[in-house]
XYZ file of C-alpha atoms in Angstrom:
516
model
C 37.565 -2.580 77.178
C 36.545 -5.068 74.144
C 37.508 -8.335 75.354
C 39.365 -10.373 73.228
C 38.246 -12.710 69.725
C 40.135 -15.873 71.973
C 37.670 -15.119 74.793
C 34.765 -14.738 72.467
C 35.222 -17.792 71.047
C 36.185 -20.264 74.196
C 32.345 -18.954 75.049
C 30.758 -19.600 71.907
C 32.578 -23.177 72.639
C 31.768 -23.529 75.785
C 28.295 -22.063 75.510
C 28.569 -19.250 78.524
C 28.529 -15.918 78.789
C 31.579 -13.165 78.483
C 32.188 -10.921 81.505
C 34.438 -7.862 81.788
C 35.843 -7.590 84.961
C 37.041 -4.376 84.678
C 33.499 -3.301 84.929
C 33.363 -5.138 88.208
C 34.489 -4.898 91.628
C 33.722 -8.078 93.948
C 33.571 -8.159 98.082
C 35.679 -10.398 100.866
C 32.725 -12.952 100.359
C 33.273 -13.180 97.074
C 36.991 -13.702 96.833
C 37.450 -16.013 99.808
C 35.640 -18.576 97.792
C 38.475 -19.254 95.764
C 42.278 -19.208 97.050
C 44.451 -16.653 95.673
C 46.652 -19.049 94.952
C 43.939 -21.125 92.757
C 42.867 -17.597 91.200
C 46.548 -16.570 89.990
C 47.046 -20.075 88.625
C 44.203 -21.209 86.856
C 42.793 -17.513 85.836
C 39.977 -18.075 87.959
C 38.236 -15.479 90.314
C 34.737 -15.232 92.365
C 32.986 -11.503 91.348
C 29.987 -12.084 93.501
C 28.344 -14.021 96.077
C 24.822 -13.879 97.539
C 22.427 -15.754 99.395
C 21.165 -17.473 96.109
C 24.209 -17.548 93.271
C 27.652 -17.684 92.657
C 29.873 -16.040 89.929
C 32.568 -17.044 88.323
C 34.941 -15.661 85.530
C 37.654 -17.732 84.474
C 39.939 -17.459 81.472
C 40.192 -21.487 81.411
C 36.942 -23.424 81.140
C 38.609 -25.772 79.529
C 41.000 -26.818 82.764
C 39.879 -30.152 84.068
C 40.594 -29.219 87.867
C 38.544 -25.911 87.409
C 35.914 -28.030 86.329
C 36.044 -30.172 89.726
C 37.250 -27.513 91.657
C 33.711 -25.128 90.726
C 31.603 -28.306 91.219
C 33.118 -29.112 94.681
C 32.378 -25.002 94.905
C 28.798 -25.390 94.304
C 28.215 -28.485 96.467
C 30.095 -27.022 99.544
C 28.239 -23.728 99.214
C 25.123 -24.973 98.485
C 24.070 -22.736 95.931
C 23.368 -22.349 92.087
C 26.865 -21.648 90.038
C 27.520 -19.474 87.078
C 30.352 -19.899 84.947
C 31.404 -16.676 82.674
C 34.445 -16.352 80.518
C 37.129 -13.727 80.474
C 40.364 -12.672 79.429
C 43.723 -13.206 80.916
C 44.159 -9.278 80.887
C 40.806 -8.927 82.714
C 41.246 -11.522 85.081
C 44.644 -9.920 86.047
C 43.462 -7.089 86.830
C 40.815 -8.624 89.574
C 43.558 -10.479 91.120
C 44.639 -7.224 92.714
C 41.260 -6.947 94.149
C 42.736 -9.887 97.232
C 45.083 -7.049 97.825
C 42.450 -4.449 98.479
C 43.335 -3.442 102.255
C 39.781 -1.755 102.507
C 38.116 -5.769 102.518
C 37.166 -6.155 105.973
C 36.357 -9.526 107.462
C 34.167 -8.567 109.787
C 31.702 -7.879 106.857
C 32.063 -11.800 106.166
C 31.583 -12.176 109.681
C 28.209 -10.724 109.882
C 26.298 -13.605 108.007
C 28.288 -16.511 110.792
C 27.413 -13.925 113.591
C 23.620 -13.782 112.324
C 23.727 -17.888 112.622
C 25.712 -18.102 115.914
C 22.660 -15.603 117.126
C 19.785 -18.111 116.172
C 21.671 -20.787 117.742
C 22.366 -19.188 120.897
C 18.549 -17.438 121.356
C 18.000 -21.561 121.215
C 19.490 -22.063 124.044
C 18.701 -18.971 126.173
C 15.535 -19.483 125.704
C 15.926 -22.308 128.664
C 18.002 -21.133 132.111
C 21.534 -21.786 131.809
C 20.751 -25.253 133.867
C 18.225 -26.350 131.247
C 20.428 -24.968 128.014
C 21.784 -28.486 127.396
C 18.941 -30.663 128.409
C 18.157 -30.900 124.894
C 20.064 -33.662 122.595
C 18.916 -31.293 119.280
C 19.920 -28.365 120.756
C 23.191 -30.095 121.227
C 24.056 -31.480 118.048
C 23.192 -28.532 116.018
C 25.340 -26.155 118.219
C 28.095 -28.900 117.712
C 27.780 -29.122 114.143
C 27.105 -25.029 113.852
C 30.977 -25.071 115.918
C 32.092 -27.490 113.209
C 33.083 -30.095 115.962
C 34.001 -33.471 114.634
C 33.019 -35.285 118.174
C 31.135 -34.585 121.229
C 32.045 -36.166 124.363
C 29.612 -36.787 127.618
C 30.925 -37.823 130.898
C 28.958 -38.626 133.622
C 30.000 -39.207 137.289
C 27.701 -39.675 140.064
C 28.356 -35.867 141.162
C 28.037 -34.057 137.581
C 28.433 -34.544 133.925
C 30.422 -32.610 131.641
C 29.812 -31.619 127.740
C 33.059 -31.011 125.520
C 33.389 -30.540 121.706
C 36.453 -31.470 120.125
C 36.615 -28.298 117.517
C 40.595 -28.191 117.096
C 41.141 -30.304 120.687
C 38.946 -31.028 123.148
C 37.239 -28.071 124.774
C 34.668 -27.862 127.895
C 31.505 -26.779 126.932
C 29.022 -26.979 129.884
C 28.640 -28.757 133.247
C 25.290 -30.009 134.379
C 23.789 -32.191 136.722
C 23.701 -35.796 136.391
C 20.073 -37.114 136.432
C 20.447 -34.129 133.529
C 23.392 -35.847 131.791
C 21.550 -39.595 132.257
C 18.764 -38.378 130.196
C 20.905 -37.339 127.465
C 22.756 -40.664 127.779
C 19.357 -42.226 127.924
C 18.322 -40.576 124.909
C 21.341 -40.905 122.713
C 20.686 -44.636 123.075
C 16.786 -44.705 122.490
C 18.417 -42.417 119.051
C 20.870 -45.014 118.317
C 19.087 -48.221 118.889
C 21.131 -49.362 121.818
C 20.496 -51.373 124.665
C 19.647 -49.894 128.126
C 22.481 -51.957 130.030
C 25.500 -50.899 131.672
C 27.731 -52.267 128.671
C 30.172 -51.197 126.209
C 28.146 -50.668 122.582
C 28.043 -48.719 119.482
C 24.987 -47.610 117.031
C 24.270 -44.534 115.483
C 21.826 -42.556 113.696
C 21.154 -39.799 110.735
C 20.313 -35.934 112.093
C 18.991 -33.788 109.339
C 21.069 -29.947 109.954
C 19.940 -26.868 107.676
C 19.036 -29.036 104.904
C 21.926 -31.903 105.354
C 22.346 -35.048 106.831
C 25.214 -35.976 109.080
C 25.827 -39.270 110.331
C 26.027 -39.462 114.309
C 28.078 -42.747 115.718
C 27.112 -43.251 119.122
C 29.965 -44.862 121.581
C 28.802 -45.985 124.831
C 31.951 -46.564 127.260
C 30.785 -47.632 130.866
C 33.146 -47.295 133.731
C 33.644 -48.604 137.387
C 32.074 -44.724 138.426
C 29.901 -43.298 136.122
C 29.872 -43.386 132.221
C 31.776 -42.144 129.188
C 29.813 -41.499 125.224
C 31.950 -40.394 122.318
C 29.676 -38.423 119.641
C 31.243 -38.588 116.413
C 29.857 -36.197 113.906
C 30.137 -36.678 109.739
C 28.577 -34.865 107.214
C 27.208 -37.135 104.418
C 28.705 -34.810 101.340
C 30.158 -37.582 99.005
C 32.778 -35.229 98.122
C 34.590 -35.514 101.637
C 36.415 -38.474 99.773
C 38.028 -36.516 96.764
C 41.971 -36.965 97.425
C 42.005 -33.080 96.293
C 39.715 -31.910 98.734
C 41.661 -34.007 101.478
C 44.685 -32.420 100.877
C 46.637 -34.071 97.951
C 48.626 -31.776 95.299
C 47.780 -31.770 91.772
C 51.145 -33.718 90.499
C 50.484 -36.398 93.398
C 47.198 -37.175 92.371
C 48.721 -37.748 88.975
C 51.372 -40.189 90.195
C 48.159 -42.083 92.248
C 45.767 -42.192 89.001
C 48.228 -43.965 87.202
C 49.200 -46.223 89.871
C 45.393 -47.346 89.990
C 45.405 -48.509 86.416
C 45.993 -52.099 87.448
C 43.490 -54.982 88.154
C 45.410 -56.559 91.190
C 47.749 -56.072 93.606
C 48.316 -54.511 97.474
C 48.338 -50.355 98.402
C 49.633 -49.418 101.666
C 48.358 -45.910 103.245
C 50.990 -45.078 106.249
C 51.057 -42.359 108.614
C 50.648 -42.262 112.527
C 47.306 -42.620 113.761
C 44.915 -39.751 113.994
C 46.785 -39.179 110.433
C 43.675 -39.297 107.827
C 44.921 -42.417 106.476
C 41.065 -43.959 106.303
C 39.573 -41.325 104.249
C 42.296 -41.485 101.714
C 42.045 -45.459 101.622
C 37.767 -44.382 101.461
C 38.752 -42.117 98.103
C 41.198 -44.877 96.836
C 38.193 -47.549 97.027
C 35.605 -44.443 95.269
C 38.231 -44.271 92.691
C 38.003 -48.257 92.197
C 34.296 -48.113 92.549
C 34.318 -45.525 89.641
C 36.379 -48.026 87.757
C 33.231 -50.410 87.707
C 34.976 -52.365 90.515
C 32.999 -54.029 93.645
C 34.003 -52.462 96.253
C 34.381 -53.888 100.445
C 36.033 -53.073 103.837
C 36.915 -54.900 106.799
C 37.117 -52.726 109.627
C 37.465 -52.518 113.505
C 35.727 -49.645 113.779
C 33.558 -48.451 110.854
C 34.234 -44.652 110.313
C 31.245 -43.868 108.218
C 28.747 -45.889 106.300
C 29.145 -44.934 102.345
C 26.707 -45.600 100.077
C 27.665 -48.157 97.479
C 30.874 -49.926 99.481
C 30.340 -53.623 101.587
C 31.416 -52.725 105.305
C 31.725 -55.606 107.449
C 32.764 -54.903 111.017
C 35.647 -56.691 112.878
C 34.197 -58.321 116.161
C 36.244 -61.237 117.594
C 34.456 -62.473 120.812
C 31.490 -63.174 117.889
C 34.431 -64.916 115.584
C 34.591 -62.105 112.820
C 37.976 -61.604 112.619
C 39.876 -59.944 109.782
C 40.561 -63.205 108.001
C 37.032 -64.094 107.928
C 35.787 -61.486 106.769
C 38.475 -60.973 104.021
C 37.320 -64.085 103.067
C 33.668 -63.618 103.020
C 33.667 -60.456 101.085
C 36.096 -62.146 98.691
C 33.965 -65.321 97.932
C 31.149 -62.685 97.567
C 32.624 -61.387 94.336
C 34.355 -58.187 95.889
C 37.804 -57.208 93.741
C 38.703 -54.104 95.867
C 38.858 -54.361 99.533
C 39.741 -51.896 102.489
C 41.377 -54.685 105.160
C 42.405 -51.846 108.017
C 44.294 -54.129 109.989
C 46.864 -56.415 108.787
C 48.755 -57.628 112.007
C 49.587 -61.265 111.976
C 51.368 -63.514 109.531
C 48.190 -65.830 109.150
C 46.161 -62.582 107.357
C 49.173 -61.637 105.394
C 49.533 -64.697 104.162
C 46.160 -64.705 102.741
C 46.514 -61.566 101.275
C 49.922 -62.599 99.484
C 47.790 -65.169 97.645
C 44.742 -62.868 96.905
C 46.819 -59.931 95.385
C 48.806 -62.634 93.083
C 45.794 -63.318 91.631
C 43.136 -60.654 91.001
C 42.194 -58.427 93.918
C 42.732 -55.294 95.170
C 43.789 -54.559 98.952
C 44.054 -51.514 100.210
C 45.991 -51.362 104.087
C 47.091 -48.843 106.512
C 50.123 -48.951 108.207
C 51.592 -46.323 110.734
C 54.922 -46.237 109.843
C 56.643 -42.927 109.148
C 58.774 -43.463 106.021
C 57.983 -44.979 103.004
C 60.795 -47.842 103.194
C 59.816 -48.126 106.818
C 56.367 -49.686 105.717
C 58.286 -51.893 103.472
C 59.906 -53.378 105.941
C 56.740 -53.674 107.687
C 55.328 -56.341 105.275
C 58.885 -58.043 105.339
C 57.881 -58.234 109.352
C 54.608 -60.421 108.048
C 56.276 -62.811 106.131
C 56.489 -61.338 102.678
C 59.543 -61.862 101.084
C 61.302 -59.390 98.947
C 60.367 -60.638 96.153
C 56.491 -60.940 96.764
C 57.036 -57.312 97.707
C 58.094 -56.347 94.257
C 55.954 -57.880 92.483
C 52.743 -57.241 94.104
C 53.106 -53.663 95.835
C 51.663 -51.085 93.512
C 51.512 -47.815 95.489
C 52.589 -46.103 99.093
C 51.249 -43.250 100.509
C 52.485 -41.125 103.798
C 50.829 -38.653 105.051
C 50.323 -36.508 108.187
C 47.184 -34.430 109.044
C 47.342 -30.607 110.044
C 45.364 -28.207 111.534
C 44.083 -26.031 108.755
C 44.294 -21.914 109.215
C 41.047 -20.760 109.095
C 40.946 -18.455 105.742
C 38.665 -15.347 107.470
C 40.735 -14.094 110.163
C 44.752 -15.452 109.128
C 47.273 -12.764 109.210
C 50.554 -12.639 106.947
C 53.775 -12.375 109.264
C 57.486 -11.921 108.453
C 59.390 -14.656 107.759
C 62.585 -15.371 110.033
C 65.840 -15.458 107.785
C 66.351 -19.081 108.652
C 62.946 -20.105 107.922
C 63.348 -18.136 104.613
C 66.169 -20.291 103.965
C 64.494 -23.583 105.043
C 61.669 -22.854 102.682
C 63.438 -21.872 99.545
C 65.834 -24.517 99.445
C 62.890 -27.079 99.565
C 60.375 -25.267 97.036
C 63.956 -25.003 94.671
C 64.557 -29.038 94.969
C 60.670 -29.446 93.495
C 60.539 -30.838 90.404
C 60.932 -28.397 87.866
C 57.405 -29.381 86.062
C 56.136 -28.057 89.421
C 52.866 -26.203 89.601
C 54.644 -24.553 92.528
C 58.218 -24.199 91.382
C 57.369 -20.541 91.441
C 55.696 -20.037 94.499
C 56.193 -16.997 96.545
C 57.470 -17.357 100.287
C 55.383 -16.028 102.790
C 53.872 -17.628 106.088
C 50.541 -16.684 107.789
C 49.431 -16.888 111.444
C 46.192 -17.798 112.840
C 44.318 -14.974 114.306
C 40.401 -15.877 115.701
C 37.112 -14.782 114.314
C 33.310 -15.824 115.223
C 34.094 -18.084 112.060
C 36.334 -19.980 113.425
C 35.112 -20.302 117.387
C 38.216 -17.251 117.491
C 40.783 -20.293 117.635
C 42.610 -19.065 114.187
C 41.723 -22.829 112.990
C 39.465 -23.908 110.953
C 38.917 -27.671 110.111
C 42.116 -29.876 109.239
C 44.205 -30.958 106.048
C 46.910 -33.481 105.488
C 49.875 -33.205 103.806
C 51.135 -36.281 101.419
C 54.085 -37.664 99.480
C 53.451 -41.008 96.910
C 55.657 -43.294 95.359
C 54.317 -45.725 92.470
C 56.308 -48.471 92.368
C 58.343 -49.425 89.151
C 60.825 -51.241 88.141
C 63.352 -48.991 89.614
C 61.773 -49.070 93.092
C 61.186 -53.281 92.696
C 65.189 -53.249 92.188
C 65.852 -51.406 94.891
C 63.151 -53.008 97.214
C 65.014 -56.944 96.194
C 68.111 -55.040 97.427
C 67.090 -54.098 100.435
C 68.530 -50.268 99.481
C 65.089 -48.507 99.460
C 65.772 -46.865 102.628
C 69.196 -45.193 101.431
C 67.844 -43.748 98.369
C 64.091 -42.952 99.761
C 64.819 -38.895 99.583
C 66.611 -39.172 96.383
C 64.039 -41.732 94.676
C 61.191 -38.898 95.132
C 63.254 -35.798 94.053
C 64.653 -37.971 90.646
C 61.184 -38.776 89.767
C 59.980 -35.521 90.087
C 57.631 -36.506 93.056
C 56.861 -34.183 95.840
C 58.015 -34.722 99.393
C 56.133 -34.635 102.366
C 57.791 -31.670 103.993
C 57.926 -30.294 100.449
C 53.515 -30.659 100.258
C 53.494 -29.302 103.914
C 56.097 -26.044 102.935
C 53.558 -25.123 99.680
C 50.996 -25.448 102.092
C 52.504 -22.864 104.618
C 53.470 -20.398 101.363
C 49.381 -20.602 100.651
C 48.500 -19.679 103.920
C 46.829 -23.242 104.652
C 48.772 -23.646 107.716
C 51.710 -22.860 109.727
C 55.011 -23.694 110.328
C 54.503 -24.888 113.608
C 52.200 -27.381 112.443
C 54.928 -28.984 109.663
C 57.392 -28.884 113.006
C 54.437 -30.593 115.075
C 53.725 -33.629 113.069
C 57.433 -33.614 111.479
């Protein structure tokens, strides 16, 4: 088939080469890369993946969020992209290759299987006693099980290893001089001190050709001791409100809330929620803006390259006031305070916002108006609320289904119902005012430690606020008209973000219900 003058000439444009996919025929591999969902929208579809390339047709290379979306592709996977153009017809006609009931997983599999095997002749190689002697071995079994913490507990009997991959999970039991070493070692790693005290360093572990940041907690008890591992990789990317989660009209509605030079953003959610990384890809988006860039935090998440991160320690007299204030006299505009508690702090921020700086806070409220209220709680008035709150964001965080081993199901006729009536109240400029109902169930695969889960995602609903939502905040009504507020302004809901997400097999309903 000749494909089309259109296509010809968005190449020519674009300078990249035409493909005809119906000269094609791609594998699981392949297609997993990019969501069917994503492929049926945007026109966009993965025809082959090896161990050195990937390739791409789209019929949009145009598309701003294909553009992002096959750069995030190339950083994840690690590998050199190629971009081809095609027609709509031909790209059509690949879609129905995520159809093709002869794709077997297992052949994905083989590759993670191949990997798991290296890991585990690792370990074998000592007795079972000896197989977790070794802090390296460790770490790169954790991070090859995609575990975001280990923990190590030692009592004077035994200690015991477990990896929180999805929850927390036992891994291995071994004697305690064993488990003393490790602890001994994780502190030498960390540049700790040797006493029986509560601390905190951490250091940089170099895994197949990345570095991930290890925090080291030390938590001594009466009996025994306690260390919390937490594990993050350093991609950059990891702060991209699309990658975290947030739909493509949201993100909208947050851009052009950040086109301002002052004023206060609240990130609310209950804890465990994601809020930090979202406030982290707020302050990126500031930083981008040619703003300086600080946070004041209890408990430093992750060191990122280019922000001021001053950590909260009040029996040494850094408290969040102080250092509010010392990253403010030292020319910082867009600050991360993550604790806002007392009327003394808000105070200070009421003044700083007025003028000309940034503040980004979390709050763990559950509505919208609910962390309104909140700041009337501190001592801002109504008034200092309208005019100095620019943006809110809620969100919850959900276990994500992992995309190699999830199996469609039948939906029950109520849940049918549930879902349509919420996908029909989207706005009706909607990306996903069409979506098609289905719901998926997690399975288990060597990809996924054969939980069915894979990783986690959050779910999000923003409102801007305007002159509208000032009124409404002066008149103490926000609460009333919260639901009806998002739906008029043709914002999605939380729910609403968390039902799409069900419909593109990225989770379950059971999770919406969970953190509902």
């Amino acid at each position: 088939m000749i494909l089309s003058l259109k296509a010809d000439e968005k190449a020519r444009l674009f300078g990249l080469p035409v493909v005809n996919l119906f000269q094609k025929r791609a594998n699981y591999s392949s297609l997993i890369l990019i969501p069917e969902s994503i492929a049926e929208k945007y026109k966009t579809i993965c025809f082959e993946n090896n161990e050195i390339n990937i390739k791409v047709a789209t019929a949009n290379p145009e598309d701003e969020f294909i553009i992002s979306f096959l750069e995030n592709l190339k950083v994840s996977e690690k590998k050199t992209l190629e971009i081809y153009v095609s027609t709509p017809e031909s790209i059509e006609y690949a879609l129905e290759w995520y159809k093709d009931e002869n794709l077997n997983p297992e052949a994905l599999n083989k590759e993670l299987k191949r990997e798991k095997e290296i890991i585990e002749k690792k370990i074998n190689k000592f007795s079972p006693l000896e197989s977790y002697t070794s802090l390296d071995t460790i770490l790169d079994h954790a991070i090859f099980s995609k575990a975001s913490e280990v923990h190590l507990e030692c009592i004077p009997e035994y200690a015991r290893i477990f990896y929180h991959v999805n929850g927390l999970h036992e891994i291995a039991k071994i004697p305690e001089p064993v488990g003393s070493k490790l602890v001994g070692e994780l502190k030498q790693m960390s540049h700790l001190r040797s006493g029986h005290i509560h601390q905190k360093g951490d250091f940089f572990k170099l895994y197949k050709n990345e570095f991930y940041h290890i925090v080291t907690t030390i938590f001594p008890m009466p009996v025994g001791i306690k260390v919390n591992i937490e594990i993050s990789d350093m991609n950059e990317d990891r702060f991209n409100l699309s990658r975290l989660g947030m739909q493509e009209e949201t993100i909208k509605s947050v851009l052009h809330s950040l086109r301002t030079d002052n004023g206060l953003f609240l990130v609310t959610g209950n804890f465990g929620s994601g809020r930090t990384y979202t406030m982290y890809a707020l302050l990126s988006l500031f930083m981008k803006k040619g703003k300086k860039v600080a946070t004041v935090e209890n408990d430093i998440d992750c060191f990122i390259d280019g922000f001021k991160q001053l950590e909260v320690r009040p029996l040494e007299g850094k408290t969040y006031i102080s250092g509010l204030k010392e990253v403010i006299q030292s020319g910082y505009d867009s600050i991360l305070l993550d604790g806002l508690r007392d009327t003394q702090t808000a105070r200070y921020v009421q003044t700083e916002v007025s003028r000309d700086k940034i503040i980004v806070v979390p709050f763990s409220d559950q509505t919208i108006s609910g962390a309104v209220y909140h700041l009337e709680e501190l001592g801002f008035t109504k008034d200092q609320i309208a005019r100095d709150l620019k943006l809110i964001i809620n969100q919850r965080l959900l276990l994500k289904l992992c995309p190699n081993c999830r199996v469609e199901k039948s939906l029950s006729p109520s849940d049918k119902e549930d879902i349509k009536k919420e996908i029909n109240n989207l706005p009706k400029t909607s990306n996903h005012s069409n979506i098609k109902l289905k719901e998926y169930m997690h399975s288990g695969c060597p990809s996924c430690n054969a939980t069915g889960f894979s990783g986690h995602i959050a779910i999000f609903e923003a409102l801007p606020i305007d002159d509208e939502i000032r009124s409404l905040i002066i008149n103490g009504t926000l609460d009333i008209k919260e639901k009806d507020i998002l739906k008029k302004k043709g914002l999605i809901s939380l729910k609403q973000d968390g039902l799409i997400k069900v419909s593109e097999g990225v989770t379950t309903l059971d999770e919406i219900e969970r953190v509902s």
